[in-house]
Amino acid sequence: MNAYPIPTLTGSYVRLEPLAPEHIDALVVAANEDRSSYFYTTVFQTVDEATQYVDVMLSMWKSGEVVPFVQVDVARERVVGVTRIMTIRRLNDSSTPYAVEIGGTWLAASTQRTGINTNAKLLLLEHAFTTFGVGRVDLKTDARNERSRNAILRIGATFEGVLRHWQPSMVPGEEGRLRDSAIFSVLDTEWPAVRERLQLKLASYTSR
């Protein structure tokens, strides 16, 4: 499978750029601001770990498995996290995707609960539905992560249920254990309403 081009997607609060090795040092700084919110998510801590992460992501990108981005805070021109389009599903190697997942996301503590995550989801969903032309976008989280589940619901995604023992746990101390994953989705028929909801939510940040 060929790699999908990684575009630069620019919004009012965030710019999503192609993940690259030159982002490593800034990503390590962002990841170490305050790690208390990363309990359910694996986030690298050292330069070596970040380098390995970038190498893996770019290798997966070259094989057509992911489209990885770094998140840049537009107001401060500062790297603040990562996200990606993943779990790209097609009928065959030469066909366009019919569904993708948005995930692998984390943000520096200082940029959480700002307009950045909302803006990033708007940009990624727009790219998935408009450029890829998918019929469905998945979002998922550890079933125990109420904060993440509520954030996904606020986007306008639909909760579909919990898949038991769906994937390895990312919680420290739970190595080798499987976690339950809460699954959400947005369909192409729902996208216009979800887009409007996200735009209104972004406007509310601007008015604060």
PDB file of C-alpha atoms in Angstrom:
ATOM      1  CA  MET A   1       0.000   0.000   0.000  1.00  0.00           C
ATOM      2  CA  ASN A   2       1.216   3.492  -0.811  1.00  0.00           C
ATOM      3  CA  ALA A   3       1.524   6.226   1.795  1.00  0.00           C
ATOM      4  CA  TYR A   4      -1.209   8.828   1.920  1.00  0.00           C
ATOM      5  CA  PRO A   5       0.032  12.417   1.613  1.00  0.00           C
ATOM      6  CA  ILE A   6       0.141  14.154   5.020  1.00  0.00           C
ATOM      7  CA  PRO A   7      -1.418  17.573   4.511  1.00  0.00           C
ATOM      8  CA  THR A   8      -1.029  20.644   6.690  1.00  0.00           C
ATOM      9  CA  LEU A   9      -4.461  21.458   8.136  1.00  0.00           C
ATOM     10  CA  THR A  10      -4.817  24.929   9.624  1.00  0.00           C
ATOM     11  CA  GLY A  11      -7.534  26.221  11.935  1.00  0.00           C
ATOM     12  CA  SER A  12      -8.060  29.162  14.260  1.00  0.00           C
ATOM     13  CA  TYR A  13      -6.468  27.424  17.251  1.00  0.00           C
ATOM     14  CA  VAL A  14      -4.337  24.609  15.895  1.00  0.00           C
ATOM     15  CA  ARG A  15      -2.237  23.720  12.894  1.00  0.00           C
ATOM     16  CA  LEU A  16      -1.796  20.042  12.126  1.00  0.00           C
ATOM     17  CA  GLU A  17       1.537  19.446  10.410  1.00  0.00           C
ATOM     18  CA  PRO A  18       3.129  16.252   9.077  1.00  0.00           C
ATOM     19  CA  LEU A  19       4.940  14.534  11.955  1.00  0.00           C
ATOM     20  CA  ALA A  20       8.706  14.698  11.416  1.00  0.00           C
ATOM     21  CA  PRO A  21      11.961  14.044  13.355  1.00  0.00           C
ATOM     22  CA  GLU A  22      12.535  17.787  13.793  1.00  0.00           C
ATOM     23  CA  HIS A  23       9.513  17.877  16.131  1.00  0.00           C
ATOM     24  CA  ILE A  24      11.027  15.447  18.646  1.00  0.00           C
ATOM     25  CA  ASP A  25      12.608  17.889  21.113  1.00  0.00           C
ATOM     26  CA  ALA A  26       9.529  20.131  21.239  1.00  0.00           C
ATOM     27  CA  LEU A  27       7.256  17.120  21.693  1.00  0.00           C
ATOM     28  CA  VAL A  28       9.291  15.920  24.679  1.00  0.00           C
ATOM     29  CA  VAL A  29       8.937  19.356  26.295  1.00  0.00           C
ATOM     30  CA  ALA A  30       5.172  19.313  25.702  1.00  0.00           C
ATOM     31  CA  ALA A  31       4.804  15.753  26.999  1.00  0.00           C
ATOM     32  CA  ASN A  32       6.526  16.589  30.274  1.00  0.00           C
ATOM     33  CA  GLU A  33       4.552  19.698  31.295  1.00  0.00           C
ATOM     34  CA  ASP A  34       2.233  17.737  33.586  1.00  0.00           C
ATOM     35  CA  ARG A  35       1.782  14.008  33.049  1.00  0.00           C
ATOM     36  CA  SER A  36      -1.095  13.469  35.473  1.00  0.00           C
ATOM     37  CA  SER A  37      -3.723  13.441  32.708  1.00  0.00           C
ATOM     38  CA  TYR A  38      -1.979  10.653  30.766  1.00  0.00           C
ATOM     39  CA  PHE A  39      -3.085   7.836  33.060  1.00  0.00           C
ATOM     40  CA  TYR A  40      -5.015   5.988  30.337  1.00  0.00           C
ATOM     41  CA  THR A  41      -2.695   6.962  27.476  1.00  0.00           C
ATOM     42  CA  THR A  42       0.858   5.963  26.659  1.00  0.00           C
ATOM     43  CA  VAL A  43       2.872   9.152  26.118  1.00  0.00           C
ATOM     44  CA  PHE A  44       6.638   9.078  25.625  1.00  0.00           C
ATOM     45  CA  GLN A  45       8.797  10.881  28.187  1.00  0.00           C
ATOM     46  CA  THR A  46      12.370  10.903  26.877  1.00  0.00           C
ATOM     47  CA  VAL A  47      14.033  11.884  23.613  1.00  0.00           C
ATOM     48  CA  ASP A  48      14.853   8.228  22.919  1.00  0.00           C
ATOM     49  CA  GLU A  49      11.221   7.216  23.432  1.00  0.00           C
ATOM     50  CA  ALA A  50      10.001  10.088  21.256  1.00  0.00           C
ATOM     51  CA  THR A  51      12.476   9.158  18.537  1.00  0.00           C
ATOM     52  CA  GLN A  52      11.221   5.575  18.566  1.00  0.00           C
ATOM     53  CA  TYR A  53       7.614   6.811  18.404  1.00  0.00           C
ATOM     54  CA  VAL A  54       8.319   9.037  15.390  1.00  0.00           C
ATOM     55  CA  ASP A  55      10.216   6.237  13.637  1.00  0.00           C
ATOM     56  CA  VAL A  56       7.313   3.827  14.138  1.00  0.00           C
ATOM     57  CA  MET A  57       4.699   6.344  13.010  1.00  0.00           C
ATOM     58  CA  LEU A  58       6.626   7.240   9.859  1.00  0.00           C
ATOM     59  CA  SER A  59       7.193   3.564   9.061  1.00  0.00           C
ATOM     60  CA  MET A  60       3.457   2.901   9.447  1.00  0.00           C
ATOM     61  CA  TRP A  61       2.708   5.963   7.315  1.00  0.00           C
ATOM     62  CA  LYS A  62       4.953   4.708   4.498  1.00  0.00           C
ATOM     63  CA  SER A  63       3.022   1.425   4.491  1.00  0.00           C
ATOM     64  CA  GLY A  64      -0.316   3.248   4.311  1.00  0.00           C
ATOM     65  CA  GLU A  65      -1.469   2.402   7.837  1.00  0.00           C
ATOM     66  CA  VAL A  66      -1.657   5.875   9.418  1.00  0.00           C
ATOM     67  CA  VAL A  67      -1.563   9.603   8.634  1.00  0.00           C
ATOM     68  CA  PRO A  68       0.386  11.120  11.581  1.00  0.00           C
ATOM     69  CA  PHE A  69       0.286  14.770  12.624  1.00  0.00           C
ATOM     70  CA  VAL A  70       1.948  17.035  15.154  1.00  0.00           C
ATOM     71  CA  GLN A  71      -0.320  19.633  16.764  1.00  0.00           C
ATOM     72  CA  VAL A  72       0.900  23.241  16.838  1.00  0.00           C
ATOM     73  CA  ASP A  73      -0.715  25.910  19.010  1.00  0.00           C
ATOM     74  CA  VAL A  74      -1.296  28.702  16.466  1.00  0.00           C
ATOM     75  CA  ALA A  75      -1.352  31.504  19.055  1.00  0.00           C
ATOM     76  CA  ARG A  76       2.041  30.586  20.505  1.00  0.00           C
ATOM     77  CA  GLU A  77       3.572  28.804  17.491  1.00  0.00           C
ATOM     78  CA  ARG A  78       4.434  25.951  19.820  1.00  0.00           C
ATOM     79  CA  VAL A  79       4.280  22.181  19.346  1.00  0.00           C
ATOM     80  CA  VAL A  80       1.753  20.850  21.863  1.00  0.00           C
ATOM     81  CA  GLY A  81       0.956  17.238  20.956  1.00  0.00           C
ATOM     82  CA  VAL A  82       0.182  14.624  18.339  1.00  0.00           C
ATOM     83  CA  THR A  83      -2.790  12.975  16.672  1.00  0.00           C
ATOM     84  CA  ARG A  84      -3.389  10.728  13.693  1.00  0.00           C
ATOM     85  CA  ILE A  85      -5.789   9.151  11.256  1.00  0.00           C
ATOM     86  CA  MET A  86      -5.480   5.403  11.761  1.00  0.00           C
ATOM     87  CA  THR A  87      -7.217   2.031  11.319  1.00  0.00           C
ATOM     88  CA  ILE A  88      -7.689   2.916   7.650  1.00  0.00           C
ATOM     89  CA  ARG A  89     -10.140   0.401   6.171  1.00  0.00           C
ATOM     90  CA  ARG A  90     -10.449  -0.312   2.463  1.00  0.00           C
ATOM     91  CA  LEU A  91     -11.950  -3.053   0.332  1.00  0.00           C
ATOM     92  CA  ASN A  92      -8.508  -3.711  -1.203  1.00  0.00           C
ATOM     93  CA  ASP A  93      -5.063  -2.122  -1.497  1.00  0.00           C
ATOM     94  CA  SER A  94      -6.009   0.036  -4.475  1.00  0.00           C
ATOM     95  CA  SER A  95      -9.377   1.313  -3.240  1.00  0.00           C
ATOM     96  CA  THR A  96     -10.076   4.504  -1.312  1.00  0.00           C
ATOM     97  CA  PRO A  97     -10.912   4.144   2.407  1.00  0.00           C
ATOM     98  CA  TYR A  98     -14.501   3.592   3.439  1.00  0.00           C
ATOM     99  CA  ALA A  99     -13.793   4.168   7.154  1.00  0.00           C
ATOM    100  CA  VAL A 100     -11.016   5.477   9.390  1.00  0.00           C
ATOM    101  CA  GLU A 101     -10.332   6.127  13.052  1.00  0.00           C
ATOM    102  CA  ILE A 102      -9.129   9.357  14.647  1.00  0.00           C
ATOM    103  CA  GLY A 103      -6.948   8.601  17.647  1.00  0.00           C
ATOM    104  CA  GLY A 104      -3.483   8.377  19.140  1.00  0.00           C
ATOM    105  CA  THR A 105      -4.086  11.875  20.477  1.00  0.00           C
ATOM    106  CA  TRP A 106      -2.520  13.708  23.401  1.00  0.00           C
ATOM    107  CA  LEU A 107      -2.017  17.377  24.242  1.00  0.00           C
ATOM    108  CA  ALA A 108       0.276  19.248  26.604  1.00  0.00           C
ATOM    109  CA  ALA A 109      -1.431  19.971  29.910  1.00  0.00           C
ATOM    110  CA  SER A 110      -1.494  23.736  29.311  1.00  0.00           C
ATOM    111  CA  THR A 111      -3.534  23.314  26.115  1.00  0.00           C
ATOM    112  CA  GLN A 112      -6.137  20.886  27.394  1.00  0.00           C
ATOM    113  CA  ARG A 113      -9.690  22.231  27.716  1.00  0.00           C
ATOM    114  CA  THR A 114      -8.919  24.968  25.200  1.00  0.00           C
ATOM    115  CA  GLY A 115     -10.156  25.235  21.637  1.00  0.00           C
ATOM    116  CA  ILE A 116      -7.226  23.216  20.296  1.00  0.00           C
ATOM    117  CA  ASN A 117      -8.693  19.720  20.604  1.00  0.00           C
ATOM    118  CA  THR A 118     -12.075  20.827  19.241  1.00  0.00           C
ATOM    119  CA  ASN A 119     -10.386  22.556  16.306  1.00  0.00           C
ATOM    120  CA  ALA A 120      -8.199  19.527  15.592  1.00  0.00           C
ATOM    121  CA  LYS A 121     -11.185  17.179  15.550  1.00  0.00           C
ATOM    122  CA  LEU A 122     -13.020  19.533  13.176  1.00  0.00           C
ATOM    123  CA  LEU A 123     -10.033  19.576  10.809  1.00  0.00           C
ATOM    124  CA  LEU A 124      -9.510  15.807  10.934  1.00  0.00           C
ATOM    125  CA  LEU A 125     -13.178  14.964  10.465  1.00  0.00           C
ATOM    126  CA  GLU A 126     -13.404  17.396   7.547  1.00  0.00           C
ATOM    127  CA  HIS A 127     -10.375  15.745   5.949  1.00  0.00           C
ATOM    128  CA  ALA A 128     -11.772  12.257   6.503  1.00  0.00           C
ATOM    129  CA  PHE A 129     -15.212  12.970   5.092  1.00  0.00           C
ATOM    130  CA  THR A 130     -14.241  15.423   2.337  1.00  0.00           C
ATOM    131  CA  THR A 131     -10.820  14.285   1.106  1.00  0.00           C
ATOM    132  CA  PHE A 132     -10.966  10.569   1.872  1.00  0.00           C
ATOM    133  CA  GLY A 133     -14.719  10.445   1.300  1.00  0.00           C
ATOM    134  CA  VAL A 134     -15.308   7.905   4.073  1.00  0.00           C
ATOM    135  CA  GLY A 135     -18.724   6.836   5.293  1.00  0.00           C
ATOM    136  CA  ARG A 136     -17.671   6.475   8.923  1.00  0.00           C
ATOM    137  CA  VAL A 137     -15.113   7.767  11.424  1.00  0.00           C
ATOM    138  CA  ASP A 138     -14.379   5.838  14.623  1.00  0.00           C
ATOM    139  CA  LEU A 139     -13.216   7.243  17.945  1.00  0.00           C
ATOM    140  CA  LYS A 140     -12.420   5.053  20.939  1.00  0.00           C
ATOM    141  CA  THR A 141     -11.024   5.225  24.448  1.00  0.00           C
ATOM    142  CA  ASP A 142     -10.422   3.096  27.518  1.00  0.00           C
ATOM    143  CA  ALA A 143     -13.922   2.340  28.814  1.00  0.00           C
ATOM    144  CA  ARG A 144     -12.870   3.598  32.275  1.00  0.00           C
ATOM    145  CA  ASN A 145     -11.758   6.992  30.964  1.00  0.00           C
ATOM    146  CA  GLU A 146     -14.824   9.105  31.732  1.00  0.00           C
ATOM    147  CA  ARG A 147     -13.063  12.364  30.841  1.00  0.00           C
ATOM    148  CA  SER A 148     -12.206  11.131  27.355  1.00  0.00           C
ATOM    149  CA  ARG A 149     -15.633   9.568  26.848  1.00  0.00           C
ATOM    150  CA  ASN A 150     -17.349  12.833  27.734  1.00  0.00           C
ATOM    151  CA  ALA A 151     -15.038  14.772  25.412  1.00  0.00           C
ATOM    152  CA  ILE A 152     -15.911  12.468  22.505  1.00  0.00           C
ATOM    153  CA  LEU A 153     -19.614  12.843  23.220  1.00  0.00           C
ATOM    154  CA  ARG A 154     -19.226  16.632  23.221  1.00  0.00           C
ATOM    155  CA  ILE A 155     -17.900  16.408  19.680  1.00  0.00           C
ATOM    156  CA  GLY A 156     -21.242  14.944  18.666  1.00  0.00           C
ATOM    157  CA  ALA A 157     -20.106  11.341  18.148  1.00  0.00           C
ATOM    158  CA  THR A 158     -22.510   8.488  18.898  1.00  0.00           C
ATOM    159  CA  PHE A 159     -21.650   5.959  21.615  1.00  0.00           C
ATOM    160  CA  GLU A 160     -22.018   2.460  20.181  1.00  0.00           C
ATOM    161  CA  GLY A 161     -20.996   0.276  23.100  1.00  0.00           C
ATOM    162  CA  VAL A 162     -18.046  -1.317  24.870  1.00  0.00           C
ATOM    163  CA  LEU A 163     -15.870  -3.942  23.211  1.00  0.00           C
ATOM    164  CA  ARG A 164     -14.525  -6.192  25.949  1.00  0.00           C
ATOM    165  CA  HIS A 165     -10.790  -6.949  26.057  1.00  0.00           C
ATOM    166  CA  TRP A 166     -10.429  -5.087  22.757  1.00  0.00           C
ATOM    167  CA  GLN A 167      -6.759  -4.092  22.997  1.00  0.00           C
ATOM    168  CA  PRO A 168      -3.755  -3.996  25.343  1.00  0.00           C
ATOM    169  CA  SER A 169      -4.128  -1.633  28.298  1.00  0.00           C
ATOM    170  CA  MET A 170      -2.024   1.540  28.246  1.00  0.00           C
ATOM    171  CA  VAL A 171      -2.260   2.051  32.011  1.00  0.00           C
ATOM    172  CA  PRO A 172       1.065   1.785  33.900  1.00  0.00           C
ATOM    173  CA  GLY A 173       1.180  -1.437  35.877  1.00  0.00           C
ATOM    174  CA  GLU A 174      -1.310  -3.163  33.564  1.00  0.00           C
ATOM    175  CA  GLU A 175       1.242  -4.406  31.055  1.00  0.00           C
ATOM    176  CA  GLY A 176       0.089  -7.659  29.495  1.00  0.00           C
ATOM    177  CA  ARG A 177      -3.569  -7.010  30.359  1.00  0.00           C
ATOM    178  CA  LEU A 178      -6.337  -6.286  27.881  1.00  0.00           C
ATOM    179  CA  ARG A 179      -8.655  -3.323  28.306  1.00  0.00           C
ATOM    180  CA  ASP A 180     -12.292  -2.744  27.422  1.00  0.00           C
ATOM    181  CA  SER A 181     -12.713  -0.008  24.793  1.00  0.00           C
ATOM    182  CA  ALA A 182     -15.663   2.364  24.486  1.00  0.00           C
ATOM    183  CA  ILE A 183     -16.477   2.839  20.790  1.00  0.00           C
ATOM    184  CA  PHE A 184     -17.974   5.964  19.213  1.00  0.00           C
ATOM    185  CA  SER A 185     -18.629   6.950  15.617  1.00  0.00           C
ATOM    186  CA  VAL A 186     -19.642   9.740  13.275  1.00  0.00           C
ATOM    187  CA  LEU A 187     -21.297   8.798   9.965  1.00  0.00           C
ATOM    188  CA  ASP A 188     -21.175  10.778   6.739  1.00  0.00           C
ATOM    189  CA  THR A 189     -24.903  11.473   7.044  1.00  0.00           C
ATOM    190  CA  GLU A 190     -24.301  12.929  10.519  1.00  0.00           C
ATOM    191  CA  TRP A 191     -21.259  14.958   9.569  1.00  0.00           C
ATOM    192  CA  PRO A 192     -23.046  18.231   8.580  1.00  0.00           C
ATOM    193  CA  ALA A 193     -24.729  18.445  11.995  1.00  0.00           C
ATOM    194  CA  VAL A 194     -21.531  17.464  13.824  1.00  0.00           C
ATOM    195  CA  ARG A 195     -19.536  20.045  11.857  1.00  0.00           C
ATOM    196  CA  GLU A 196     -22.010  22.771  12.813  1.00  0.00           C
ATOM    197  CA  ARG A 197     -21.811  21.673  16.444  1.00  0.00           C
ATOM    198  CA  LEU A 198     -18.018  21.861  16.423  1.00  0.00           C
ATOM    199  CA  GLN A 199     -18.056  25.266  14.734  1.00  0.00           C
ATOM    200  CA  LEU A 200     -20.425  26.616  17.385  1.00  0.00           C
ATOM    201  CA  LYS A 201     -18.222  25.165  20.119  1.00  0.00           C
ATOM    202  CA  LEU A 202     -15.173  26.867  18.613  1.00  0.00           C
ATOM    203  CA  ALA A 203     -17.075  30.165  18.475  1.00  0.00           C
ATOM    204  CA  SER A 204     -17.785  29.831  22.189  1.00  0.00           C
ATOM    205  CA  TYR A 205     -14.042  29.682  22.908  1.00  0.00           C
ATOM    206  CA  THR A 206     -13.488  32.810  20.826  1.00  0.00           C
ATOM    207  CA  SER A 207     -16.119  34.719  22.812  1.00  0.00           C
ATOM    208  CA  ARG A 208     -14.573  33.939  26.201  1.00  0.00           C
TER     209      ARG A 208
END
